[in-house]
mmCIF file of C-alpha atoms and ligand atoms in Angstrom:
data_model
loop_
_atom_site.group_PDB
_atom_site.id
_atom_site.type_symbol
_atom_site.label_atom_id
_atom_site.label_comp_id
_atom_site.label_asym_id
_atom_site.label_seq_id
_atom_site.Cartn_x
_atom_site.Cartn_y
_atom_site.Cartn_z
ATOM 1 C CA MET A 1 -23.167 8.074 -24.977
ATOM 2 C CA PRO A 2 -26.108 5.684 -25.267
ATOM 3 C CA ARG A 3 -28.981 6.638 -23.023
ATOM 4 C CA SER A 4 -30.888 3.375 -23.271
ATOM 5 C CA THR A 5 -29.932 2.275 -19.761
ATOM 6 C CA THR A 6 -29.799 4.162 -16.481
ATOM 7 C CA PRO A 7 -27.148 3.460 -13.841
ATOM 8 C CA LEU A 8 -29.871 2.307 -11.467
ATOM 9 C CA SER A 9 -31.511 -0.191 -13.776
ATOM 10 C CA ASP A 10 -28.360 -1.618 -15.336
ATOM 11 C CA PRO A 11 -25.347 -1.035 -13.052
ATOM 12 C CA ALA A 12 -23.031 -3.343 -14.994
ATOM 13 C CA GLN A 13 -23.127 -0.972 -17.989
ATOM 14 C CA TRP A 14 -21.729 1.926 -15.951
ATOM 15 C CA ILE A 15 -18.495 2.808 -14.296
ATOM 16 C CA ILE A 16 -17.717 5.400 -11.615
ATOM 17 C CA CYS A 17 -14.317 7.048 -11.165
ATOM 18 C CA GLU A 18 -13.134 6.261 -7.641
ATOM 19 C CA HIS A 19 -11.063 9.436 -7.522
ATOM 20 C CA CYS A 20 -13.677 12.048 -8.441
ATOM 21 C CA ASP A 21 -17.102 10.330 -8.648
ATOM 22 C CA SER A 22 -17.560 10.933 -12.398
ATOM 23 C CA LEU A 23 -20.006 8.568 -14.039
ATOM 24 C CA TYR A 24 -19.232 6.961 -17.388
ATOM 25 C CA HIS A 25 -20.779 4.417 -19.680
ATOM 26 C CA ALA A 26 -18.507 1.351 -19.501
ATOM 27 C CA THR A 27 -16.648 0.424 -22.682
ATOM 28 C CA PRO A 28 -14.876 -2.921 -22.981
ATOM 29 C CA LEU A 29 -11.074 -2.566 -23.098
ATOM 30 C CA ASN A 30 -8.588 -4.710 -24.955
ATOM 31 C CA LYS A 31 -5.507 -6.281 -23.404
ATOM 32 C CA GLY A 32 -3.090 -3.601 -22.250
ATOM 33 C CA GLU A 33 -5.494 -0.707 -22.813
ATOM 34 C CA THR A 34 -6.168 1.765 -20.031
ATOM 35 C CA ALA A 35 -9.101 4.152 -19.678
ATOM 36 C CA TYR A 36 -8.439 7.449 -17.910
ATOM 37 C CA CYS A 37 -10.965 9.724 -16.291
ATOM 38 C CA LEU A 38 -11.512 12.898 -18.317
ATOM 39 C CA ARG A 39 -12.199 14.981 -15.245
ATOM 40 C CA CYS A 40 -9.377 14.009 -12.851
ATOM 41 C CA ALA A 41 -7.000 12.062 -15.137
ATOM 42 C CA GLY A 42 -7.002 9.072 -12.770
ATOM 43 C CA VAL A 43 -7.077 5.497 -14.036
ATOM 44 C CA LEU A 44 -10.669 4.442 -14.657
ATOM 45 C CA SER A 45 -10.102 0.841 -15.685
ATOM 46 C CA ARG A 46 -7.541 -1.386 -17.358
ATOM 47 C CA GLY A 47 -7.910 -4.156 -19.915
ATOM 48 C CA HIS A 48 -7.092 -7.605 -18.539
ATOM 49 C CA ARG A 49 -3.531 -8.654 -19.247
ATOM 50 C CA MET A 50 -3.902 -12.276 -18.247
ATOM 51 C CA THR A 51 -6.401 -15.119 -18.357
ATOM 52 C CA ILE A 52 -7.692 -16.799 -15.203
ATOM 53 C CA GLU A 53 -5.471 -19.816 -15.943
ATOM 54 C CA GLN A 54 -2.376 -17.626 -16.175
ATOM 55 C CA LEU A 55 -3.262 -15.858 -12.932
ATOM 56 C CA LEU A 56 -3.752 -19.215 -11.221
ATOM 57 C CA ALA A 57 -0.387 -20.471 -12.484
ATOM 58 C CA LEU A 58 1.328 -17.321 -11.237
ATOM 59 C CA SER A 59 -0.344 -17.584 -7.837
ATOM 60 C CA ILE A 60 0.942 -21.161 -7.479
ATOM 61 C CA ALA A 61 4.431 -19.953 -8.442
ATOM 62 C CA ALA A 62 4.072 -17.164 -5.884
ATOM 63 C CA GLY A 63 3.164 -19.732 -3.226
ATOM 64 C CA ILE A 64 6.323 -21.713 -3.962
ATOM 65 C CA MET A 65 8.486 -18.580 -3.986
ATOM 66 C CA PHE A 66 6.921 -17.486 -0.706
ATOM 67 C CA VAL A 67 7.971 -20.747 0.946
ATOM 68 C CA PHE A 68 11.526 -20.406 -0.438
ATOM 69 C CA ALA A 69 11.745 -16.748 0.633
ATOM 70 C CA ASN A 70 10.734 -17.665 4.165
ATOM 71 C CA VAL A 71 12.627 -20.921 4.650
ATOM 72 C CA PHE A 72 15.988 -19.797 3.315
ATOM 73 C CA PRO A 73 18.047 -16.945 4.754
ATOM 74 C CA VAL A 74 17.919 -13.680 2.810
ATOM 75 C CA ILE A 75 21.328 -12.462 3.962
ATOM 76 C CA SER A 76 24.272 -14.172 5.615
ATOM 77 C CA ILE A 77 27.314 -12.465 7.119
ATOM 78 C CA SER A 78 30.657 -13.506 8.500
ATOM 79 C CA MET A 79 33.100 -11.644 10.726
ATOM 80 C CA LYS A 80 36.393 -12.933 12.122
ATOM 81 C CA GLY A 81 35.359 -16.553 11.725
ATOM 82 C CA LEU A 82 31.891 -15.999 13.162
ATOM 83 C CA TYR A 83 28.893 -16.593 10.970
ATOM 84 C CA ASN A 84 25.268 -15.533 11.089
ATOM 85 C CA GLN A 85 22.258 -15.465 8.794
ATOM 86 C CA VAL A 86 18.766 -14.028 8.804
ATOM 87 C CA THR A 87 15.364 -15.102 7.503
ATOM 88 C CA LEU A 88 12.368 -12.814 7.098
ATOM 89 C CA TRP A 89 10.888 -14.191 10.290
ATOM 90 C CA GLY A 90 14.189 -13.629 12.098
ATOM 91 C CA SER A 91 14.188 -9.966 11.169
ATOM 92 C CA VAL A 92 10.635 -9.525 12.431
ATOM 93 C CA GLU A 93 11.638 -11.253 15.665
ATOM 94 C CA ALA A 94 14.563 -8.876 16.103
ATOM 95 C CA LEU A 95 12.039 -6.046 16.460
ATOM 96 C CA ALA A 96 9.921 -7.959 18.958
ATOM 97 C CA GLN A 97 11.751 -6.943 22.084
ATOM 98 C CA GLY A 98 10.419 -5.025 25.045
ATOM 99 C CA GLN A 99 8.921 -1.635 24.327
ATOM 100 C CA ILE A 100 8.919 -1.836 20.562
ATOM 101 C CA THR A 101 7.053 -5.133 20.018
ATOM 102 C CA LEU A 102 4.195 -3.242 18.342
ATOM 103 C CA ILE A 103 6.389 -2.418 15.368
ATOM 104 C CA ALA A 104 7.245 -6.110 14.976
ATOM 105 C CA LEU A 105 3.543 -6.744 14.408
ATOM 106 C CA VAL A 106 3.436 -4.092 11.678
ATOM 107 C CA ALA A 107 6.569 -5.475 10.026
ATOM 108 C CA GLY A 108 5.266 -9.042 10.311
ATOM 109 C CA LEU A 109 2.020 -8.012 8.652
ATOM 110 C CA ALA A 110 3.806 -6.094 5.902
ATOM 111 C CA ILE A 111 6.366 -8.692 4.828
ATOM 112 C CA ILE A 112 4.962 -12.082 5.892
ATOM 113 C CA LEU A 113 1.294 -12.213 6.879
ATOM 114 C CA ALA A 114 -0.243 -9.948 4.232
ATOM 115 C CA PRO A 115 1.597 -11.567 1.282
ATOM 116 C CA ALA A 116 0.835 -15.072 2.634
ATOM 117 C CA LEU A 117 -2.877 -14.317 2.943
ATOM 118 C CA GLN A 118 -2.944 -12.638 -0.462
ATOM 119 C CA ILE A 119 -1.437 -15.713 -2.124
ATOM 120 C CA ALA A 120 -3.686 -18.168 -0.266
ATOM 121 C CA LEU A 121 -6.888 -16.213 -0.965
ATOM 122 C CA LEU A 122 -5.992 -15.626 -4.606
ATOM 123 C CA PHE A 123 -5.289 -19.317 -5.065
ATOM 124 C CA TRP A 124 -8.611 -20.217 -3.461
ATOM 125 C CA VAL A 125 -10.754 -17.889 -5.585
ATOM 126 C CA LEU A 126 -8.807 -18.581 -8.796
ATOM 127 C CA VAL A 127 -8.790 -22.357 -8.515
ATOM 128 C CA HIS A 128 -12.589 -22.220 -8.422
ATOM 129 C CA ALA A 129 -12.889 -19.435 -10.990
ATOM 130 C CA GLN A 130 -10.891 -21.491 -13.441
ATOM 131 C CA ARG A 131 -13.695 -24.095 -13.289
ATOM 132 C CA ASP A 132 -16.280 -21.310 -13.588
ATOM 133 C CA GLU A 133 -17.343 -21.750 -9.990
ATOM 134 C CA ILE A 134 -17.747 -19.160 -7.290
ATOM 135 C CA ALA A 135 -15.506 -20.260 -4.425
ATOM 136 C CA PRO A 136 -17.115 -20.852 -1.013
ATOM 137 C CA GLY A 137 -16.602 -17.655 0.959
ATOM 138 C CA PHE A 138 -15.917 -15.749 -2.264
ATOM 139 C CA LYS A 139 -17.229 -12.423 -0.956
ATOM 140 C CA ILE A 140 -15.174 -12.448 2.204
ATOM 141 C CA CYS A 141 -12.051 -13.551 0.288
ATOM 142 C CA MET A 142 -12.407 -10.716 -2.209
ATOM 143 C CA ARG A 143 -13.112 -8.155 0.504
ATOM 144 C CA THR A 144 -10.090 -9.283 2.514
ATOM 145 C CA LEU A 145 -7.873 -9.045 -0.587
ATOM 146 C CA GLU A 146 -8.938 -5.416 -1.040
ATOM 147 C CA HIS A 147 -8.148 -4.531 2.562
ATOM 148 C CA LEU A 148 -4.796 -6.339 2.581
ATOM 149 C CA ARG A 149 -3.403 -4.648 -0.522
ATOM 150 C CA PRO A 150 -2.083 -1.434 1.052
ATOM 151 C CA TRP A 151 -0.342 -3.334 3.869
ATOM 152 C CA SER A 152 1.614 -5.755 1.695
ATOM 153 C CA MET A 153 5.094 -4.255 1.343
ATOM 154 C CA LEU A 154 7.350 -6.767 -0.379
ATOM 155 C CA GLU A 155 8.847 -4.119 -2.683
ATOM 156 C CA VAL A 156 9.949 -2.104 0.319
ATOM 157 C CA CYS A 157 11.299 -5.231 1.991
ATOM 158 C CA LEU A 158 13.369 -6.089 -1.069
ATOM 159 C CA LEU A 159 14.879 -2.611 -1.170
ATOM 160 C CA GLY A 160 15.472 -2.889 2.580
ATOM 161 C CA ILE A 161 17.450 -6.111 2.083
ATOM 162 C CA LEU A 162 19.611 -4.434 -0.579
ATOM 163 C CA VAL A 163 20.251 -1.421 1.660
ATOM 164 C CA ALA A 164 21.150 -3.722 4.581
ATOM 165 C CA ILE A 165 23.604 -5.609 2.354
ATOM 166 C CA ILE A 166 25.347 -2.388 1.331
ATOM 167 C CA LYS A 167 25.219 -0.984 4.863
ATOM 168 C CA LEU A 168 26.909 -4.028 6.403
ATOM 169 C CA GLY A 169 29.199 -4.568 3.415
ATOM 170 C CA GLY A 170 31.436 -1.804 4.763
ATOM 171 C CA MET A 171 32.318 -3.672 7.949
ATOM 172 C CA LEU A 172 31.796 -7.381 7.281
ATOM 173 C CA ASP A 173 31.571 -10.048 4.597
ATOM 174 C CA VAL A 174 27.998 -10.089 3.346
ATOM 175 C CA HIS A 175 26.428 -12.704 1.076
ATOM 176 C CA PRO A 176 22.937 -12.568 -0.407
ATOM 177 C CA GLY A 177 21.044 -15.792 0.394
ATOM 178 C CA VAL A 178 18.688 -18.002 -1.615
ATOM 179 C CA GLY A 179 15.804 -16.278 0.159
ATOM 180 C CA LEU A 180 16.739 -12.990 -1.504
ATOM 181 C CA TRP A 181 16.366 -14.345 -5.027
ATOM 182 C CA ALA A 182 13.071 -16.005 -4.114
ATOM 183 C CA MET A 183 11.991 -12.711 -2.575
ATOM 184 C CA ALA A 184 12.786 -10.797 -5.775
ATOM 185 C CA MET A 185 10.723 -13.204 -7.879
ATOM 186 C CA LEU A 186 7.915 -13.223 -5.315
ATOM 187 C CA MET A 187 7.755 -9.433 -5.463
ATOM 188 C CA VAL A 188 7.308 -9.450 -9.244
ATOM 189 C CA LEU A 189 4.636 -12.166 -9.012
ATOM 190 C CA ILE A 190 2.678 -10.326 -6.305
ATOM 191 C CA VAL A 191 2.709 -7.147 -8.384
ATOM 192 C CA LEU A 192 1.312 -9.132 -11.315
ATOM 193 C CA ILE A 193 -1.446 -11.010 -9.485
ATOM 194 C CA ALA A 194 -2.523 -8.993 -6.452
ATOM 195 C CA GLY A 195 -3.507 -5.707 -8.128
ATOM 196 C CA LYS A 196 -6.976 -4.289 -8.559
ATOM 197 C CA ASP A 197 -7.348 -6.333 -11.723
ATOM 198 C CA ILE A 198 -8.641 -9.241 -9.626
ATOM 199 C CA ARG A 199 -11.943 -7.356 -9.242
ATOM 200 C CA ARG A 200 -12.792 -8.645 -12.715
ATOM 201 C CA LEU A 201 -13.811 -11.939 -11.075
ATOM 202 C CA TRP A 202 -17.031 -10.283 -9.883
ATOM 203 C CA ASP A 203 -18.031 -9.736 -13.503
ATOM 204 C CA ASP A 204 -16.346 -12.783 -15.020
ATOM 205 C CA LEU A 205 -18.136 -15.134 -12.647
ATOM 206 C CA GLY A 206 -21.382 -13.171 -12.879
ATOM 207 C CA VAL A 207 -21.785 -12.778 -9.127
ATOM 208 C CA GLN A 208 -25.399 -11.669 -8.804
ATOM 209 C CA PRO A 209 -26.263 -8.755 -6.529
ATOM 210 C CA GLU A 210 -28.886 -9.574 -3.933
ATOM 211 C CA MET B 1 -17.564 22.138 -16.206
ATOM 212 C CA ASN B 2 -17.158 19.619 -19.010
ATOM 213 C CA GLY B 3 -20.542 17.930 -18.914
ATOM 214 C CA ILE B 4 -19.457 14.615 -17.412
ATOM 215 C CA PRO B 5 -22.157 13.706 -14.881
ATOM 216 C CA PHE B 6 -21.236 13.044 -11.264
ATOM 217 C CA ALA B 7 -22.474 9.727 -9.894
ATOM 218 C CA HIS B 8 -24.434 11.406 -7.116
ATOM 219 C CA GLU B 9 -26.353 13.465 -9.682
ATOM 220 C CA ARG B 10 -27.667 10.207 -11.108
ATOM 221 C CA LYS B 11 -28.488 8.766 -7.670
ATOM 222 C CA VAL B 12 -25.721 6.138 -7.621
ATOM 223 C CA THR B 13 -22.539 5.656 -5.629
ATOM 224 C CA LEU B 14 -19.432 3.522 -6.020
ATOM 225 C CA CYS B 15 -18.562 0.485 -3.901
ATOM 226 C CA HIS B 16 -14.844 0.983 -3.170
ATOM 227 C CA VAL B 17 -14.284 -2.684 -2.500
ATOM 228 C CA CYS B 18 -15.698 -4.338 -5.620
ATOM 229 C CA GLY B 19 -16.392 -1.416 -7.962
ATOM 230 C CA TYR B 20 -20.131 -2.031 -8.210
ATOM 231 C CA VAL B 21 -22.443 0.864 -9.094
ATOM 232 C CA CYS B 22 -24.755 0.922 -6.059
ATOM 233 C CA PRO B 23 -28.040 2.831 -5.569
ATOM 234 C CA GLU B 24 -27.371 5.979 -3.551
ATOM 235 C CA ASP B 25 -29.637 4.933 -0.666
ATOM 236 C CA ALA B 26 -27.923 1.545 -0.150
ATOM 237 C CA HIS B 27 -26.117 1.007 3.156
ATOM 238 C CA ASP B 28 -24.341 -2.122 1.969
ATOM 239 C CA CYS B 29 -23.117 -3.022 -1.499
ATOM 240 C CA PRO B 30 -25.674 -5.393 -3.078
ATOM 241 C CA ARG B 31 -22.857 -7.399 -4.621
ATOM 242 C CA CYS B 32 -20.105 -7.735 -1.985
ATOM 243 C CA ASP B 33 -21.931 -6.677 1.237
ATOM 244 C CA SER B 34 -19.311 -4.019 2.117
ATOM 245 C CA ALA B 35 -20.556 -0.816 3.677
ATOM 246 C CA VAL B 36 -20.985 1.894 1.028
ATOM 247 C CA HIS B 37 -20.839 5.589 1.712
ATOM 248 C CA ARG B 38 -21.523 8.446 -0.644
ATOM 249 C CA ARG B 39 -18.346 9.970 0.845
ATOM 250 C CA LYS B 40 -16.024 8.342 3.368
ATOM 251 C CA PRO B 41 -17.603 9.055 6.785
ATOM 252 C CA ASN B 42 -16.084 11.997 8.689
ATOM 253 C CA SER B 43 -13.293 12.040 6.158
ATOM 254 C CA LEU B 44 -11.843 15.456 7.017
ATOM 255 C CA VAL B 45 -11.953 14.995 10.782
ATOM 256 C CA ARG B 46 -10.429 11.525 10.682
ATOM 257 C CA THR B 47 -7.721 12.578 8.257
ATOM 258 C CA TRP B 48 -6.816 15.540 10.502
ATOM 259 C CA ALA B 49 -6.702 13.227 13.526
ATOM 260 C CA PHE B 50 -4.352 10.704 11.890
ATOM 261 C CA LEU B 51 -2.237 13.490 10.415
ATOM 262 C CA ILE B 52 -1.773 15.227 13.762
ATOM 263 C CA ALA B 53 -1.031 11.905 15.494
ATOM 264 C CA GLY B 54 1.594 11.249 12.807
ATOM 265 C CA LEU B 55 3.121 14.708 13.306
ATOM 266 C CA ILE B 56 3.346 14.166 17.063
ATOM 267 C CA PHE B 57 5.036 10.768 16.636
ATOM 268 C CA TYR B 58 7.387 12.330 14.094
ATOM 269 C CA ILE B 59 9.184 14.260 16.877
ATOM 270 C CA PRO B 60 10.340 11.239 18.952
ATOM 271 C CA ALA B 61 10.919 9.344 15.698
ATOM 272 C CA ASN B 62 13.621 11.849 14.810
ATOM 273 C CA THR B 63 15.044 12.717 18.217
ATOM 274 C CA LEU B 64 15.177 9.252 19.816
ATOM 275 C CA PRO B 65 17.824 6.771 18.652
ATOM 276 C CA VAL B 66 16.610 4.070 16.280
ATOM 277 C CA MET B 67 19.626 1.810 16.592
ATOM 278 C CA PHE B 68 22.258 0.915 19.205
ATOM 279 C CA THR B 69 25.576 -0.419 17.933
ATOM 280 C CA THR B 70 28.513 -1.929 19.792
ATOM 281 C CA LEU B 71 31.638 -2.592 17.799
ATOM 282 C CA LEU B 72 34.738 -3.981 19.516
ATOM 283 C CA GLY B 73 33.827 -2.465 22.844
ATOM 284 C CA SER B 74 32.735 0.959 21.643
ATOM 285 C CA ALA B 75 29.020 1.744 21.755
ATOM 286 C CA SER B 76 27.073 4.264 19.695
ATOM 287 C CA GLU B 77 23.471 5.257 19.116
ATOM 288 C CA ASN B 78 22.051 6.406 15.821
ATOM 289 C CA THR B 79 19.046 8.539 15.056
ATOM 290 C CA ILE B 80 17.591 8.520 11.552
ATOM 291 C CA MET B 81 19.440 11.677 10.500
ATOM 292 C CA SER B 82 22.750 10.607 12.052
ATOM 293 C CA GLY B 83 22.428 7.331 10.126
ATOM 294 C CA VAL B 84 21.998 9.271 6.900
ATOM 295 C CA ILE B 85 24.958 11.525 7.706
ATOM 296 C CA GLU B 86 27.119 8.503 8.538
ATOM 297 C CA PHE B 87 26.391 6.997 5.125
ATOM 298 C CA ALA B 88 27.154 10.289 3.408
ATOM 299 C CA GLU B 89 30.447 10.734 5.270
ATOM 300 C CA GLY B 90 31.380 7.151 4.508
ATOM 301 C CA GLY B 91 31.057 7.974 0.807
ATOM 302 C CA SER B 92 27.847 5.998 0.170
ATOM 303 C CA TRP B 93 25.974 8.962 -1.277
ATOM 304 C CA ASP B 94 23.456 6.805 -3.109
ATOM 305 C CA ILE B 95 22.324 4.985 0.048
ATOM 306 C CA ALA B 96 22.358 8.215 2.051
ATOM 307 C CA ILE B 97 20.076 9.875 -0.501
ATOM 308 C CA LEU B 98 17.812 6.806 -0.696
ATOM 309 C CA ILE B 99 17.300 6.652 3.066
ATOM 310 C CA PHE B 100 16.911 10.421 3.244
ATOM 311 C CA ILE B 101 14.145 10.299 0.628
ATOM 312 C CA ALA B 102 12.332 7.348 2.245
ATOM 313 C CA SER B 103 12.663 8.432 5.878
ATOM 314 C CA VAL B 104 12.644 12.233 5.777
ATOM 315 C CA LEU B 105 11.362 13.532 2.476
ATOM 316 C CA VAL B 106 8.423 11.136 1.938
ATOM 317 C CA PRO B 107 6.851 11.673 5.406
ATOM 318 C CA CYS B 108 7.326 15.458 5.161
ATOM 319 C CA VAL B 109 5.807 15.593 1.672
ATOM 320 C CA LYS B 110 2.891 13.516 2.966
ATOM 321 C CA PHE B 111 2.304 15.868 5.895
ATOM 322 C CA LEU B 112 2.415 18.935 3.654
ATOM 323 C CA VAL B 113 0.267 17.563 0.836
ATOM 324 C CA LEU B 114 -2.398 16.107 3.130
ATOM 325 C CA GLY B 115 -2.501 19.316 5.153
ATOM 326 C CA MET B 116 -2.867 21.358 1.969
ATOM 327 C CA LEU B 117 -5.622 19.048 0.664
ATOM 328 C CA LEU B 118 -7.518 19.266 3.938
ATOM 329 C CA VAL B 119 -7.359 23.051 4.088
ATOM 330 C CA THR B 120 -8.336 23.555 0.441
ATOM 331 C CA CYS B 121 -11.233 21.086 0.767
ATOM 332 C CA GLN B 122 -12.515 22.774 3.900
ATOM 333 C CA ARG B 123 -12.477 26.082 2.046
ATOM 334 C CA ARG B 124 -14.230 24.408 -0.912
ATOM 335 C CA SER B 125 -11.486 25.770 -3.111
ATOM 336 C CA GLN B 126 -11.787 25.284 -6.878
ATOM 337 C CA TRP B 127 -8.073 25.883 -7.337
ATOM 338 C CA ALA B 128 -6.077 23.308 -9.377
ATOM 339 C CA MET B 129 -8.495 20.456 -8.748
ATOM 340 C CA ARG B 130 -6.961 18.110 -11.275
ATOM 341 C CA GLU B 131 -3.450 18.721 -9.941
ATOM 342 C CA ARG B 132 -4.572 18.256 -6.336
ATOM 343 C CA SER B 133 -6.256 15.018 -7.341
ATOM 344 C CA ARG B 134 -2.969 13.889 -8.913
ATOM 345 C CA LEU B 135 -1.007 14.872 -5.803
ATOM 346 C CA TYR B 136 -3.301 12.766 -3.642
ATOM 347 C CA ARG B 137 -2.775 9.704 -5.822
ATOM 348 C CA PHE B 138 0.967 10.355 -5.727
ATOM 349 C CA ILE B 139 1.227 10.401 -1.933
ATOM 350 C CA GLU B 140 -0.982 7.318 -1.724
ATOM 351 C CA LEU B 141 1.519 5.598 -3.995
ATOM 352 C CA ILE B 142 4.740 6.626 -2.236
ATOM 353 C CA GLY B 143 3.505 6.505 1.374
ATOM 354 C CA TYR B 144 4.536 2.994 2.361
ATOM 355 C CA TRP B 145 8.126 3.317 1.120
ATOM 356 C CA SER B 146 8.892 5.039 4.418
ATOM 357 C CA MET B 147 8.817 1.598 6.022
ATOM 358 C CA LEU B 148 12.257 1.119 4.457
ATOM 359 C CA ASP B 149 14.241 2.213 7.498
ATOM 360 C CA VAL B 150 12.184 0.052 9.858
ATOM 361 C CA LEU B 151 12.917 -3.038 7.764
ATOM 362 C CA VAL B 152 16.621 -2.172 7.384
ATOM 363 C CA VAL B 153 16.980 -1.822 11.170
ATOM 364 C CA ALA B 154 15.140 -5.140 11.653
ATOM 365 C CA LEU B 155 17.422 -6.992 9.223
ATOM 366 C CA VAL B 156 20.633 -5.458 10.522
ATOM 367 C CA ALA B 157 19.693 -6.039 14.168
ATOM 368 C CA ALA B 158 18.836 -9.678 13.452
ATOM 369 C CA LEU B 159 22.140 -10.223 11.637
ATOM 370 C CA VAL B 160 24.749 -8.505 13.747
ATOM 371 C CA GLN B 161 24.599 -10.532 16.944
ATOM 372 C CA PHE B 162 28.190 -11.454 17.741
ATOM 373 C CA ARG B 163 28.506 -11.357 21.493
ATOM 374 C CA GLY B 164 31.642 -9.555 22.642
ATOM 375 C CA LEU B 165 32.541 -8.512 19.111
ATOM 376 C CA SER B 166 29.660 -6.543 17.681
ATOM 377 C CA THR B 167 25.937 -6.281 18.273
ATOM 378 C CA ILE B 168 23.172 -4.075 16.906
ATOM 379 C CA GLU B 169 19.856 -3.538 18.681
ATOM 380 C CA PRO B 170 16.744 -1.630 17.639
ATOM 381 C CA ARG B 171 15.778 1.306 19.855
ATOM 382 C CA LEU B 172 12.544 3.102 20.721
ATOM 383 C CA GLY B 173 12.821 5.658 17.901
ATOM 384 C CA ILE B 174 12.080 2.987 15.315
ATOM 385 C CA LEU B 175 8.714 2.261 16.984
ATOM 386 C CA PHE B 176 7.695 5.908 16.660
ATOM 387 C CA PHE B 177 8.972 6.021 13.131
ATOM 388 C CA GLY B 178 6.896 2.967 12.211
ATOM 389 C CA LEU B 179 3.871 4.576 13.839
ATOM 390 C CA VAL B 180 4.421 7.726 11.751
ATOM 391 C CA VAL B 181 4.254 5.584 8.612
ATOM 392 C CA VAL B 182 1.115 3.782 9.792
ATOM 393 C CA MET B 183 -0.573 7.065 10.825
ATOM 394 C CA THR B 184 0.171 8.791 7.509
ATOM 395 C CA MET B 185 -1.075 5.716 5.633
ATOM 396 C CA LEU B 186 -4.306 5.751 7.658
ATOM 397 C CA ALA B 187 -4.599 9.507 7.073
ATOM 398 C CA ALA B 188 -4.271 9.048 3.307
ATOM 399 C CA MET B 189 -6.828 6.210 3.392
ATOM 400 C CA SER B 190 -9.307 8.296 5.403
ATOM 401 C CA PHE B 191 -9.137 11.204 2.994
ATOM 402 C CA ASP B 192 -11.791 11.087 0.301
ATOM 403 C CA PRO B 193 -10.410 12.518 -2.965
ATOM 404 C CA ARG B 194 -13.957 13.057 -4.203
ATOM 405 C CA LEU B 195 -14.201 15.931 -1.726
ATOM 406 C CA ILE B 196 -11.811 17.870 -3.983
ATOM 407 C CA TRP B 197 -14.440 17.822 -6.712
ATOM 408 C CA ASP B 198 -17.436 18.498 -4.510
ATOM 409 C CA ALA B 199 -16.539 22.193 -4.650
ATOM 410 C CA GLU B 200 -17.714 22.117 -8.250
ATOM 411 C CA VAL B 201 -21.318 21.360 -7.329
ATOM 412 C CA GLU B 202 -23.356 23.492 -4.992
ATOM 413 C CA ASP B 203 -25.776 21.134 -3.320
ATOM 414 C CA VAL B 204 -23.529 18.616 -1.553
HETATM 415 ZN ZN1 LIG C 1 -12.034 10.876 -12.093
HETATM 416 ZN ZN1 LIG C 2 -19.164 -3.986 -3.457
#
């Protein structure tokens, strides 16, 4: 381990494990490589899998899929000649009655608001990053992205839709809607673009500490 | 132990938001302006508080009905467990097991693991530190899957709205169940896994 720099004088050369506070000298990783902490075996850092341009393209695709997933019904059912369908918003609304409205807010955050904000903020910072610029409001965008991550639950929502389809399939005719396919693609895209990997922009853009 | 220095021994601390290596005496991260703490503030107390709140909500979440169904004139109410049993009796073992894992097993595992982590950290135990660290990351990863039942009830209640024929409505239990998920997520976020390793050094 080179001792030429100290963590105080040259912070960019060092890396701290978020799980156990171990301090390491940073080593650049190649695509697909992962560094693990020797003390706690947690992930220390990952090599970047995609370029900024690819991330931007995927965030645009995610934006389109988000619109499809929200405009089109995710499930439709029919029973004795009657027909009904549900969108993501419709399912959140179904929870917003009387005493339990609070849970509608949580569900709305988890399946609509958090993913929407994630996509919009990612697009904003990436569209500037791709031109080597630091987006206006970059710090607040990046901080918000970090705080949104745990509350974005598209994977759970997708599984929920599948369970609902099977659950109702026993008593009625159930058809998956266009929204479901968009939802499935959106989930994959969000997993690809909204992870911790986006923190690289701090270094890539050379955001200077004050 | 194995000679890897701890960040606090070298007078630096990590910014959890952007990953910057901050000076130990900084209040805000020089790069992203987030508040930095050497350890999450009042981690043990806050984690206990969220955990106990979650445990309290867990009782009505399981005893109150989560769903009210009318089908051709007959009405029935389902709790989480009765929903699971209904699936199992109807032959859908896979769905029954899935919902059982997401709604019963995951919250219980979270309660137990967080409780164990809190007690061992308060005792400054050096037992199985690496494994406990792994367990913490595991419950952080699985925690939000418990929202499954909330979303299933939402979808089903929005769909089955055929007046006179069949309707499904959400009931109060689902609110408490959702709150259990939120509380256990907040508990996991408040816990600082670095406390596990602080037992290794004397002067913290
Ligand atoms: Zn570590
Ligand atoms: Zn920071």
